[in-house]
PDB file of C-alpha atoms in Angstrom:
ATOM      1  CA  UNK E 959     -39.205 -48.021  17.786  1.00  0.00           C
ATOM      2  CA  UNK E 960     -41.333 -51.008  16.356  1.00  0.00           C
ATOM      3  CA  UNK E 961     -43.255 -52.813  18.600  1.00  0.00           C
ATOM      4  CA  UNK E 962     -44.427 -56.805  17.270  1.00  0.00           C
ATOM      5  CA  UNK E 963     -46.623 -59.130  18.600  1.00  0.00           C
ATOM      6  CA  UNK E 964     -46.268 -62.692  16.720  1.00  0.00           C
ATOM      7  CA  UNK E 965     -44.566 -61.001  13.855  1.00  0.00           C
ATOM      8  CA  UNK E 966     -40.874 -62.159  13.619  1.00  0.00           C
ATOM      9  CA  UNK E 967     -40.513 -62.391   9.807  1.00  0.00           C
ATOM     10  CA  UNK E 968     -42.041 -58.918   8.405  1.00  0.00           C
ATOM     11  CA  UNK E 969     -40.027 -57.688  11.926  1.00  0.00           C
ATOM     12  CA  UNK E 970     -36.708 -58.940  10.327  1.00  0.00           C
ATOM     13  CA  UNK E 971     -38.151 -57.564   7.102  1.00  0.00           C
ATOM     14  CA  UNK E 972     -38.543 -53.657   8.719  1.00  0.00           C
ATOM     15  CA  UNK E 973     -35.365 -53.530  10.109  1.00  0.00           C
ATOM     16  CA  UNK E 974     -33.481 -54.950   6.848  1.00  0.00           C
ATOM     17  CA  UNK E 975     -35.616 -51.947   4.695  1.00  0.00           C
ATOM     18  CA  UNK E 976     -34.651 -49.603   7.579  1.00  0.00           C
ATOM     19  CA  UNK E 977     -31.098 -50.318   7.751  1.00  0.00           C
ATOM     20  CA  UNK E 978     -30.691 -49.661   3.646  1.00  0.00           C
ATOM     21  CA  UNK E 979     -31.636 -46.552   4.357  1.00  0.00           C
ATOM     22  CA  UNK E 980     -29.668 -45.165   7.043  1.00  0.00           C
ATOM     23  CA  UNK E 981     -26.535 -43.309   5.495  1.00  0.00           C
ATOM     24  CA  UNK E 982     -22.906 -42.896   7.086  1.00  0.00           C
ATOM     25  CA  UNK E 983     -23.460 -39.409   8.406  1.00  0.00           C
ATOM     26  CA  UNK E 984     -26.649 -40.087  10.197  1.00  0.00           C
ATOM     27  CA  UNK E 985     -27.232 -42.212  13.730  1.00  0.00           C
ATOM     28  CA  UNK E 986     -29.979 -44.192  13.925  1.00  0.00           C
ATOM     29  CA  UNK E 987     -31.054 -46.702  16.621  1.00  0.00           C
ATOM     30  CA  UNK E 988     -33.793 -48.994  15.623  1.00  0.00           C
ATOM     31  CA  UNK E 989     -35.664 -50.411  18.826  1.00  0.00           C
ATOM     32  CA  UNK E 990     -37.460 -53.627  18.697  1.00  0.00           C
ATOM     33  CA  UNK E 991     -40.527 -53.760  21.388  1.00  0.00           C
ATOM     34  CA  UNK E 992     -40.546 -57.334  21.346  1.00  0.00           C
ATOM     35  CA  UNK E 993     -43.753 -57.645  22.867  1.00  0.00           C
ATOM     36  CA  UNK E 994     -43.839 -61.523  22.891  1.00  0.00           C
ATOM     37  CA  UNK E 995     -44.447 -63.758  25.924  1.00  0.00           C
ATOM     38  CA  UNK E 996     -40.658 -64.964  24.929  1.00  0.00           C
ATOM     39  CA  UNK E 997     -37.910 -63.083  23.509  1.00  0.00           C
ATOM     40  CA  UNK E 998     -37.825 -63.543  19.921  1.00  0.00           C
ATOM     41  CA  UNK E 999     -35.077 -61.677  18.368  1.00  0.00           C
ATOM     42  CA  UNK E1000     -31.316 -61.729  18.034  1.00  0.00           C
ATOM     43  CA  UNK E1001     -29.353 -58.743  16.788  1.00  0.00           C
ATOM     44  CA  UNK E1002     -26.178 -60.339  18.969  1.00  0.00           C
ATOM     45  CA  UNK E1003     -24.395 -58.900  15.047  1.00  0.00           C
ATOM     46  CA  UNK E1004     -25.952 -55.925  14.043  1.00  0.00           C
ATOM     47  CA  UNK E1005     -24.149 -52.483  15.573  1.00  0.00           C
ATOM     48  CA  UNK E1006     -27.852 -50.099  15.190  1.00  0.00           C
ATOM     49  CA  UNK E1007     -30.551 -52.532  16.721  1.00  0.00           C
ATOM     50  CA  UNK E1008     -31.547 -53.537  19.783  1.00  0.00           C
ATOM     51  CA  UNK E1009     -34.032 -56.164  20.733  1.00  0.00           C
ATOM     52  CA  UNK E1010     -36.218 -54.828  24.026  1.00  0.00           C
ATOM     53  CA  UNK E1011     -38.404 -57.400  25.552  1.00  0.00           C
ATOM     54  CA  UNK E1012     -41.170 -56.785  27.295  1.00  0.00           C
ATOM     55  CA  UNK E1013     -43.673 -59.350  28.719  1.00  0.00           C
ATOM     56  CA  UNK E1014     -46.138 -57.473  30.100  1.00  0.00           C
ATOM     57  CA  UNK E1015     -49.186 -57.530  26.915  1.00  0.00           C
ATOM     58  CA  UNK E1016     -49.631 -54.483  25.114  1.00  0.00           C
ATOM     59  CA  UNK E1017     -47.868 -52.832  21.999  1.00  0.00           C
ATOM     60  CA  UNK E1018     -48.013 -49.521  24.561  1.00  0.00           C
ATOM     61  CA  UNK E1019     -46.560 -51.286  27.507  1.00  0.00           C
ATOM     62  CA  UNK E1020     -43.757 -52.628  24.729  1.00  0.00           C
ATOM     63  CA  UNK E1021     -43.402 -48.720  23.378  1.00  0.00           C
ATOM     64  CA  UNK E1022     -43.227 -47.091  26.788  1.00  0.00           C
ATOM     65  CA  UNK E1023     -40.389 -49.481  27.684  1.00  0.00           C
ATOM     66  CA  UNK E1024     -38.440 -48.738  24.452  1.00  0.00           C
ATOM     67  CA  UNK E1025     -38.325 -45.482  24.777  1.00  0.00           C
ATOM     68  CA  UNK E1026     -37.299 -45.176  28.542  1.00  0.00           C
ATOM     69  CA  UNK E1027     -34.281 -47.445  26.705  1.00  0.00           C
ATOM     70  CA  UNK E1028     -33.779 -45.314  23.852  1.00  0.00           C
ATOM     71  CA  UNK E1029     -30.528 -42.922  23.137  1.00  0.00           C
ATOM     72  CA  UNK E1030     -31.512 -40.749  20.374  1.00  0.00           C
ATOM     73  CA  UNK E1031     -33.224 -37.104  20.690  1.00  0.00           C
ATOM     74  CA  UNK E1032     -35.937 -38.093  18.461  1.00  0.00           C
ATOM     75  CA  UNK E1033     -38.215 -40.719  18.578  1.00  0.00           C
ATOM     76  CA  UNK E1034     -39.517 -42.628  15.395  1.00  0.00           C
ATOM     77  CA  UNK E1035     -42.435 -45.066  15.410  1.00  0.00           C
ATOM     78  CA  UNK E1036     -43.732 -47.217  12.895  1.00  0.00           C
ATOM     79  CA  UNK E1037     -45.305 -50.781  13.306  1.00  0.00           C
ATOM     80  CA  UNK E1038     -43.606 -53.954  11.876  1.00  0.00           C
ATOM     81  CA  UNK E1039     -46.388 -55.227   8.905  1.00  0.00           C
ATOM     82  CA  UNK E1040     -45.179 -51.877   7.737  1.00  0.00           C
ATOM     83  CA  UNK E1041     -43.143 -51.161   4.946  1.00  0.00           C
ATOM     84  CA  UNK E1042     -41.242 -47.931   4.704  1.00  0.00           C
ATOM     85  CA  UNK E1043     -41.159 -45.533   1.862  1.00  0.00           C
ATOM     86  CA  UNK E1044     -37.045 -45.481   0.178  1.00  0.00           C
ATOM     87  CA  UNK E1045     -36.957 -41.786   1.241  1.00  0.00           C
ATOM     88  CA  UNK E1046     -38.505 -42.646   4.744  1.00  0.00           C
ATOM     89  CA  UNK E1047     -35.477 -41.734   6.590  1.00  0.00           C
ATOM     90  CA  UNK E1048     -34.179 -38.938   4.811  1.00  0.00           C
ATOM     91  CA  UNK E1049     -37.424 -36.939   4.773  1.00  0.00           C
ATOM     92  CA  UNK E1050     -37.646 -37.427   8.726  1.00  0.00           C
ATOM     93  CA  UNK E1051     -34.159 -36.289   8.886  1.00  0.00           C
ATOM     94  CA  UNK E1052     -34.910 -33.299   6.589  1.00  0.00           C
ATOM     95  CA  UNK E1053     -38.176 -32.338   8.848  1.00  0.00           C
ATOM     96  CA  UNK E1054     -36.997 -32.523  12.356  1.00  0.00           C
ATOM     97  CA  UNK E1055     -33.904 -31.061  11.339  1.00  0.00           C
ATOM     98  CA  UNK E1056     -34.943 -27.971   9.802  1.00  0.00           C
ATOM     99  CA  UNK E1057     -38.103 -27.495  11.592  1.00  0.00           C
ATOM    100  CA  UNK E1058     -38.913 -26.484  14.935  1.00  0.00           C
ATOM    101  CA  UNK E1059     -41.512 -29.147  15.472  1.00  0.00           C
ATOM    102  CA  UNK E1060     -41.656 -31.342  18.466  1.00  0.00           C
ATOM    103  CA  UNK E1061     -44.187 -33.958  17.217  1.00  0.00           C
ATOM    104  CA  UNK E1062     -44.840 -35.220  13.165  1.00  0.00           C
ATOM    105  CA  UNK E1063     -47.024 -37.160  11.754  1.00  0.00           C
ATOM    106  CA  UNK E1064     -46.484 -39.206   8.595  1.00  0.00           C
ATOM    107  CA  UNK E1065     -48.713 -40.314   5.785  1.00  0.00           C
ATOM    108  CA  UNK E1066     -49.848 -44.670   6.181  1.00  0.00           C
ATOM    109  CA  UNK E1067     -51.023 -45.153   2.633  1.00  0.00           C
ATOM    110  CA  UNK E1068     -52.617 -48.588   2.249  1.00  0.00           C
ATOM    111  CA  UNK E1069     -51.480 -51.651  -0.131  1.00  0.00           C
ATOM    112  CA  UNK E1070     -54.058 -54.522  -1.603  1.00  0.00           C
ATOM    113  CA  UNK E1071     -51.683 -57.387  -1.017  1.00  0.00           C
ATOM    114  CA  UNK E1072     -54.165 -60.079  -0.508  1.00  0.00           C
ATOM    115  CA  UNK E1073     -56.540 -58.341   0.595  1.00  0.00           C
ATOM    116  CA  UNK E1074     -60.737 -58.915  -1.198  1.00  0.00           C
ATOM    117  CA  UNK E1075     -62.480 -56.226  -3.262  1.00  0.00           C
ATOM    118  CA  UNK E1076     -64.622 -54.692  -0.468  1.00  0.00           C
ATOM    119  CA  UNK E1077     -61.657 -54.872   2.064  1.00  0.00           C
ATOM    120  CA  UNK E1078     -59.563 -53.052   0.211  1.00  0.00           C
ATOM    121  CA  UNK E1079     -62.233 -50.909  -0.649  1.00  0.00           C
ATOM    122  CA  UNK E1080     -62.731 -49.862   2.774  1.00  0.00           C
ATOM    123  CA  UNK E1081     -58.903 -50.069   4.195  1.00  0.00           C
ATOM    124  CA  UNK E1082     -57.861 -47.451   1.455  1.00  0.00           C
ATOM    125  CA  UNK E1083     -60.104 -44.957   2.153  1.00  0.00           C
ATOM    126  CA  UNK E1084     -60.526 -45.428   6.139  1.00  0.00           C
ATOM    127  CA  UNK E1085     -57.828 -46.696   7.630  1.00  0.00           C
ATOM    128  CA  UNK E1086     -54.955 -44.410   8.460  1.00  0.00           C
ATOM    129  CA  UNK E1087     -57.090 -41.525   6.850  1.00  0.00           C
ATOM    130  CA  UNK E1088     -54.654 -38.871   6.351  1.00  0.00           C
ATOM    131  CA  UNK E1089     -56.841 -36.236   6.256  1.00  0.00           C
ATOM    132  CA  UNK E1090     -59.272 -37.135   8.985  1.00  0.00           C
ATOM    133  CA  UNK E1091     -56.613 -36.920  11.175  1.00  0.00           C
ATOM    134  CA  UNK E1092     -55.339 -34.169  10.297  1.00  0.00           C
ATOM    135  CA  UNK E1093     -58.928 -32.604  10.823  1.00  0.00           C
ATOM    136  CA  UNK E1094     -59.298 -34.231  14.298  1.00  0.00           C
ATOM    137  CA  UNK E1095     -55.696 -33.163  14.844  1.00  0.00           C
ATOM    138  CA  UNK E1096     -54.592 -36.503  16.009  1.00  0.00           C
ATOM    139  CA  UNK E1097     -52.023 -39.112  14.688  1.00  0.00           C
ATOM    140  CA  UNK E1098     -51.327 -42.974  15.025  1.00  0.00           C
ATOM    141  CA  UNK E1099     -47.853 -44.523  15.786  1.00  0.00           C
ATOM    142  CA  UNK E1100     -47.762 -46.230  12.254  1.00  0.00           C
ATOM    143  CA  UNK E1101     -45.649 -43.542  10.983  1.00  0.00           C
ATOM    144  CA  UNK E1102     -45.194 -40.915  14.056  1.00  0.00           C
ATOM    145  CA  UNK E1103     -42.410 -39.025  14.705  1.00  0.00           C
ATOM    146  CA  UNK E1104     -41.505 -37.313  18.568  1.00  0.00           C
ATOM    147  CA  UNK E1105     -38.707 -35.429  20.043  1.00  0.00           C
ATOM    148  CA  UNK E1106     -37.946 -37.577  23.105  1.00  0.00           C
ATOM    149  CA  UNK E1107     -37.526 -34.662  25.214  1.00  0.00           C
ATOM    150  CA  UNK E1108     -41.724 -34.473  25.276  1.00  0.00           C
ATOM    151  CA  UNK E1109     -42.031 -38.072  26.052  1.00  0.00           C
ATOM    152  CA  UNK E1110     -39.953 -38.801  28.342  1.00  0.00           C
ATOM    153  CA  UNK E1111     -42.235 -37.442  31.154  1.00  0.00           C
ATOM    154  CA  UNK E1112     -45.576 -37.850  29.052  1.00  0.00           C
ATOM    155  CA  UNK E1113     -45.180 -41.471  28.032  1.00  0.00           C
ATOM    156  CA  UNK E1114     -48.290 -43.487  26.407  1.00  0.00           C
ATOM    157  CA  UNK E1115     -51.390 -44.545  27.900  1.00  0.00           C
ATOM    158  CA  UNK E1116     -50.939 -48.301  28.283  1.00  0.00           C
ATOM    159  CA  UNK E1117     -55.127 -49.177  30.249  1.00  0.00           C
ATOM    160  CA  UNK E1118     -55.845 -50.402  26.634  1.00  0.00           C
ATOM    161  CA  UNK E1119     -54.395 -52.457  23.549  1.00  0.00           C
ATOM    162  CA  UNK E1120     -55.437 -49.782  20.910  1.00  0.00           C
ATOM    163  CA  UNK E1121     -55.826 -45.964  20.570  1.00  0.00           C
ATOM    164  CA  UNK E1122     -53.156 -45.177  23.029  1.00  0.00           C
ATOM    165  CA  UNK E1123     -51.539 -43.291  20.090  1.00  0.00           C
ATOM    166  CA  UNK E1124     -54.533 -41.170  19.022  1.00  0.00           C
ATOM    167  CA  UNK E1125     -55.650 -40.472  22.646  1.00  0.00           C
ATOM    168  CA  UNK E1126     -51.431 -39.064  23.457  1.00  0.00           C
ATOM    169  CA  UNK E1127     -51.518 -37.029  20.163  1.00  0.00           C
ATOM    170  CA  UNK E1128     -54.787 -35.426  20.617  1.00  0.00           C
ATOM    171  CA  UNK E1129     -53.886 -34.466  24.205  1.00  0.00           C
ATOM    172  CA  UNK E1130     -50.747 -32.821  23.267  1.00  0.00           C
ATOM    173  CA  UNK E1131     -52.580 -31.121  20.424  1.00  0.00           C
ATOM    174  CA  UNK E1132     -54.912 -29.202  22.403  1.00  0.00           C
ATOM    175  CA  UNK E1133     -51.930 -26.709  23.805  1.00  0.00           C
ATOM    176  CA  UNK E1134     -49.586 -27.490  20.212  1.00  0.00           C
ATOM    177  CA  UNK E1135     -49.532 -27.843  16.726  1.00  0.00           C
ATOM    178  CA  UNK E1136     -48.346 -31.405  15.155  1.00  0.00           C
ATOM    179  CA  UNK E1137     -47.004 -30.950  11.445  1.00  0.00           C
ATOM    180  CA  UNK E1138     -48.610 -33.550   8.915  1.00  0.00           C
ATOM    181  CA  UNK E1139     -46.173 -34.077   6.279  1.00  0.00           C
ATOM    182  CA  UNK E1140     -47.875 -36.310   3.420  1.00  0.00           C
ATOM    183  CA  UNK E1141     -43.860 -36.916   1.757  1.00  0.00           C
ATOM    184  CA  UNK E1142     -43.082 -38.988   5.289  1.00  0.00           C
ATOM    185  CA  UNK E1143     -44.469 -42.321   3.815  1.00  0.00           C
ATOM    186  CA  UNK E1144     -44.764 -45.651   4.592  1.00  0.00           C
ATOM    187  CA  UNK E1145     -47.036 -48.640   3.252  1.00  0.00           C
ATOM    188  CA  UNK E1146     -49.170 -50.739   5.075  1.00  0.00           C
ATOM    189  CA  UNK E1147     -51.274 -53.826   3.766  1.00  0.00           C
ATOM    190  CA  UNK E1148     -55.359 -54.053   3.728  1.00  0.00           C
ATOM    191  CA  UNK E1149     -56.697 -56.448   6.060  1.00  0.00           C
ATOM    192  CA  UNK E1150     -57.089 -59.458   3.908  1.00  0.00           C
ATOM    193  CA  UNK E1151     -61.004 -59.705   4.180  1.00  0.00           C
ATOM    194  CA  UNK E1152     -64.003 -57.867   6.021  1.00  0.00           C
ATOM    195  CA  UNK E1153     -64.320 -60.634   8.624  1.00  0.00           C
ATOM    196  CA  UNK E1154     -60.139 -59.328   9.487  1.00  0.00           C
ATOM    197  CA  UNK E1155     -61.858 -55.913   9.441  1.00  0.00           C
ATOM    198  CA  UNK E1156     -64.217 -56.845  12.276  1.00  0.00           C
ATOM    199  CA  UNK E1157     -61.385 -58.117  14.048  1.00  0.00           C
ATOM    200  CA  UNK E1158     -59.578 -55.166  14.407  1.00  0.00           C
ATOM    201  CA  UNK E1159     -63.274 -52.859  15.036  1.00  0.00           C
ATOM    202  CA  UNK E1160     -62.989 -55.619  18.236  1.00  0.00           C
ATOM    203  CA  UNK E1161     -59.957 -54.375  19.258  1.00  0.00           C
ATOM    204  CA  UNK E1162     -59.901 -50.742  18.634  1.00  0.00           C
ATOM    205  CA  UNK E1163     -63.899 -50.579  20.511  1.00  0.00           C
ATOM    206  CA  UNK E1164     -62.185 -52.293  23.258  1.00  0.00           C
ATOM    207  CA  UNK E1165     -59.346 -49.659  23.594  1.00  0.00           C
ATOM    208  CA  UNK E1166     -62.550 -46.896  23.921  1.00  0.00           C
ATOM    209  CA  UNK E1167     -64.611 -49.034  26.242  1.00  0.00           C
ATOM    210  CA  UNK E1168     -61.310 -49.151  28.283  1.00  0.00           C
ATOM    211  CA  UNK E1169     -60.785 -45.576  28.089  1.00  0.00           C
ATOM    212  CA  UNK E1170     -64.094 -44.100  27.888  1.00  0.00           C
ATOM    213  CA  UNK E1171     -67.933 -43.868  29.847  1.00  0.00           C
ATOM    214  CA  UNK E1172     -69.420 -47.605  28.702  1.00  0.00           C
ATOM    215  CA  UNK E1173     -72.936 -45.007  29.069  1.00  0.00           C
ATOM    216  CA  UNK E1174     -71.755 -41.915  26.708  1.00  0.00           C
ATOM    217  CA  UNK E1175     -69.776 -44.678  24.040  1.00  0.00           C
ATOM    218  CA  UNK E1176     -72.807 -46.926  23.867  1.00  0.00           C
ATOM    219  CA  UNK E1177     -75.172 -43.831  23.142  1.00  0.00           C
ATOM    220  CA  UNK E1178     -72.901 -42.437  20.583  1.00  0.00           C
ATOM    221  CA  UNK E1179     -73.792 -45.394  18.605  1.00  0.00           C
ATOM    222  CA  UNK E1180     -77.340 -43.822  18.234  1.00  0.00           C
ATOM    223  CA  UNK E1181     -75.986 -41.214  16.339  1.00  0.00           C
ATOM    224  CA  UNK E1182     -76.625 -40.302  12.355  1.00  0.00           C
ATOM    225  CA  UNK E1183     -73.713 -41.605  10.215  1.00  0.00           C
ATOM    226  CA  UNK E1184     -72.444 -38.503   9.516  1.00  0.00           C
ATOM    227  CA  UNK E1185     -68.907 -38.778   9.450  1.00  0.00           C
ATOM    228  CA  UNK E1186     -69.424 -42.087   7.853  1.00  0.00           C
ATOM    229  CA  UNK E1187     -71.238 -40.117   5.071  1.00  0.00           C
ATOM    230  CA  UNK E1188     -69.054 -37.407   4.234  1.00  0.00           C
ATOM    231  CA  UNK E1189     -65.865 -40.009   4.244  1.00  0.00           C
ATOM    232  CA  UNK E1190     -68.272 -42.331   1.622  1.00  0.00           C
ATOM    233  CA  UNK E1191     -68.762 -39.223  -0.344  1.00  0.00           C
ATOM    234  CA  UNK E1192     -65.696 -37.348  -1.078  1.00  0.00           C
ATOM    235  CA  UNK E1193     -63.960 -40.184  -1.273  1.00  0.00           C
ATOM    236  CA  UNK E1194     -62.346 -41.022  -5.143  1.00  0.00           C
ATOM    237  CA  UNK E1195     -63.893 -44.008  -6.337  1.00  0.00           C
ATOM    238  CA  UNK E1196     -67.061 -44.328  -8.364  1.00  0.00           C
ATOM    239  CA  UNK E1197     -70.874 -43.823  -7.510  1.00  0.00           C
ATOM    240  CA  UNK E1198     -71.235 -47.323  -6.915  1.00  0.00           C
ATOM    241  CA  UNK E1199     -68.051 -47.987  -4.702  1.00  0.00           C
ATOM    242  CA  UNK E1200     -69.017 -44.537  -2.688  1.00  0.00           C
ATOM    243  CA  UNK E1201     -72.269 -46.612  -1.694  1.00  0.00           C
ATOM    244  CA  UNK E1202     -70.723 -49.914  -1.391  1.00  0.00           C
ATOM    245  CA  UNK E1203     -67.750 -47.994   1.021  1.00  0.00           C
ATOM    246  CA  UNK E1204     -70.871 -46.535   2.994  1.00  0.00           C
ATOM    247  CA  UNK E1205     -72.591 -49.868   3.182  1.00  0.00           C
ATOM    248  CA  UNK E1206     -69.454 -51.449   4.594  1.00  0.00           C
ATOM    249  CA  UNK E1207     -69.465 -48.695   7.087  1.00  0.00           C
ATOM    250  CA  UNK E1208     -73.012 -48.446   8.569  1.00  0.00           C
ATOM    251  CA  UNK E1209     -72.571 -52.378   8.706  1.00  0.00           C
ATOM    252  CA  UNK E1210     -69.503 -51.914  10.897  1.00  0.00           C
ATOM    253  CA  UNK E1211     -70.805 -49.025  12.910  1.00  0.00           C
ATOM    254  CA  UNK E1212     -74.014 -51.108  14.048  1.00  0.00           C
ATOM    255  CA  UNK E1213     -72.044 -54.445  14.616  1.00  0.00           C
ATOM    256  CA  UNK E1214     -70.667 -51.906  17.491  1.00  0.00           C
ATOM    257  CA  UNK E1215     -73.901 -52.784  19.580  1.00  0.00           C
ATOM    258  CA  UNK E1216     -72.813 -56.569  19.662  1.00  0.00           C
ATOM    259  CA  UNK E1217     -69.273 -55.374  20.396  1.00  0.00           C
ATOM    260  CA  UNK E1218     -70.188 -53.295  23.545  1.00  0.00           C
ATOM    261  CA  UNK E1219     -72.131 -56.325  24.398  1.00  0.00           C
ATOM    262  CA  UNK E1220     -69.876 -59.255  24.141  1.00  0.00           C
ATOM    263  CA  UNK E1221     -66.811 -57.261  25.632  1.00  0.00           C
ATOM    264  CA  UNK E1222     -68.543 -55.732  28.418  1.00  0.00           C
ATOM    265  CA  UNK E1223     -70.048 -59.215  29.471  1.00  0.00           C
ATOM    266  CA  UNK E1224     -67.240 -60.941  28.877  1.00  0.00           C
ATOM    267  CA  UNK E1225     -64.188 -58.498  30.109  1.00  0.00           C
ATOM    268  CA  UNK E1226     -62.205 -59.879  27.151  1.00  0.00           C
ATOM    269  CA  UNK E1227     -60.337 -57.360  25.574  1.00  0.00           C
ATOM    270  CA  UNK E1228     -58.713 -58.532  21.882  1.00  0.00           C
ATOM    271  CA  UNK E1229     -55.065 -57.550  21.279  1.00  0.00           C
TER     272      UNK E1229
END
């Protein structure tokens, strides 16, 4: 299932990388969550893919509706600026197959593309962090992997336009175990530039103001960086980077105050 949201090319792109991948003996339907105000896709010739549109905003809303849609037993996400590993499919296959695991998460490792120094700087060693999640025992539909059997009467949380994924995993964690396998891969690109970076803090603090006390999130702001801290410091770059990284990310945790501002005041919540 790949949701997109003003994304038609790299969407055609997926599905192409996707389809080299899928081999005689295995069935695969790929989904398309065509989340536009318009339909946008036609697959009228392809046998495996299916466009599913769904106007109401909100890549969860556009997952939700996929899946109710859906055929297979297991459930594969991934998001469509995404680019899959070559053994993507055949290491998912090789997992839920010969595991007993109902929910896996995959590694999102993070390309420069055209992305600035600092940005990339900061993408590679926070976004998608592998190991923080795995620590927090949570996961995010970039590369996600669910036996539909557990969804399809637990579907996502669709109040908000981000952490939907994170909130669903870390529920179902609490009573079971999700295996992180780091040789389910797929790429993603850095945001091209902090300013892009800021853009997508605005969305993903909007998905906890929707979700969360606007009292307790606003006074966790007051908090010492910890986690900020520890993420600077083991991370593998040099001294200088380490600080830089930790700059970047006290900057980003206070611009949080003007966040919680502007979107409470304003009830507009960025997609």
């Amino acid at each position: 299932i790949i949701p997109t949201y003003q994304d038609t090319k790299r969407t055609y792109n997926l599905v192409r990388k996707i389809q080299e991948q899928v081999s005689a003996d295995l069935s695969v339907e790929i989904l398309i969550a065509d989340n536009n105000p318009e339909p946008q896709f036609d697959f009228a010739n392809a046998a495996n893919v299916k466009a599913i549109h769904c106007r109401e905003p909100g890549s969860y809303n556009a997952r939700n509706k996929a899946i109710l849609a859906s055929k297979g037993e297991v459930i594969i996400f991934t998001d469509s600026d995404c680019v899959p590993d070559p053994n993507w499919i055949s290491n998912i296959d090789r997992v839920m197959t010969n595991g007993n695991y109902d929910v896996v998460a995959g590694r999102t490792k993070i390309f420069r593309g055209n992305a600035t120094e600092l940005a990339y700087l900061f993408e590679r060693n926070v976004a998608f962090n592998f190991d923080n999640m795995k620590s927090n025992r949570v996961a995010t539909t970039s590369n996600l992997i669910i036996r539909k059997n557990v969804l399809k009467d637990n579907l996502f949380n669709t109040v908000s336009f981000s952490g939907g994924d994170v909130e669903w995993t870390s529920k179902y964690s609490r009573n079971a175990d999700i295996l992180y396998d780091d040789k389910i891969i797929v790429l993603h690109p850095s945001r091209d530039s902090i300013l892009h970076i800021l853009k997508k803090d605005e969305r993903v603090y909007g998905g906890f103001l929707k979700r969360q006390s606007h009292i307790k999130l606003f006074l966790s702001n007051f908090l010492p960086p910890v986690t900020q801290i520890k993420i600077a410091f083991s991370a593998k770059e040099k001294l200088s980077d380490k600080f830089k990284l930790l700059s970047i990310m006290i900057f980003l945790r206070y611009v949080r105050f003007y966040l919680h501002a502007k979107i409470s005041l304003s009830g507009i919540y960025r997609r």
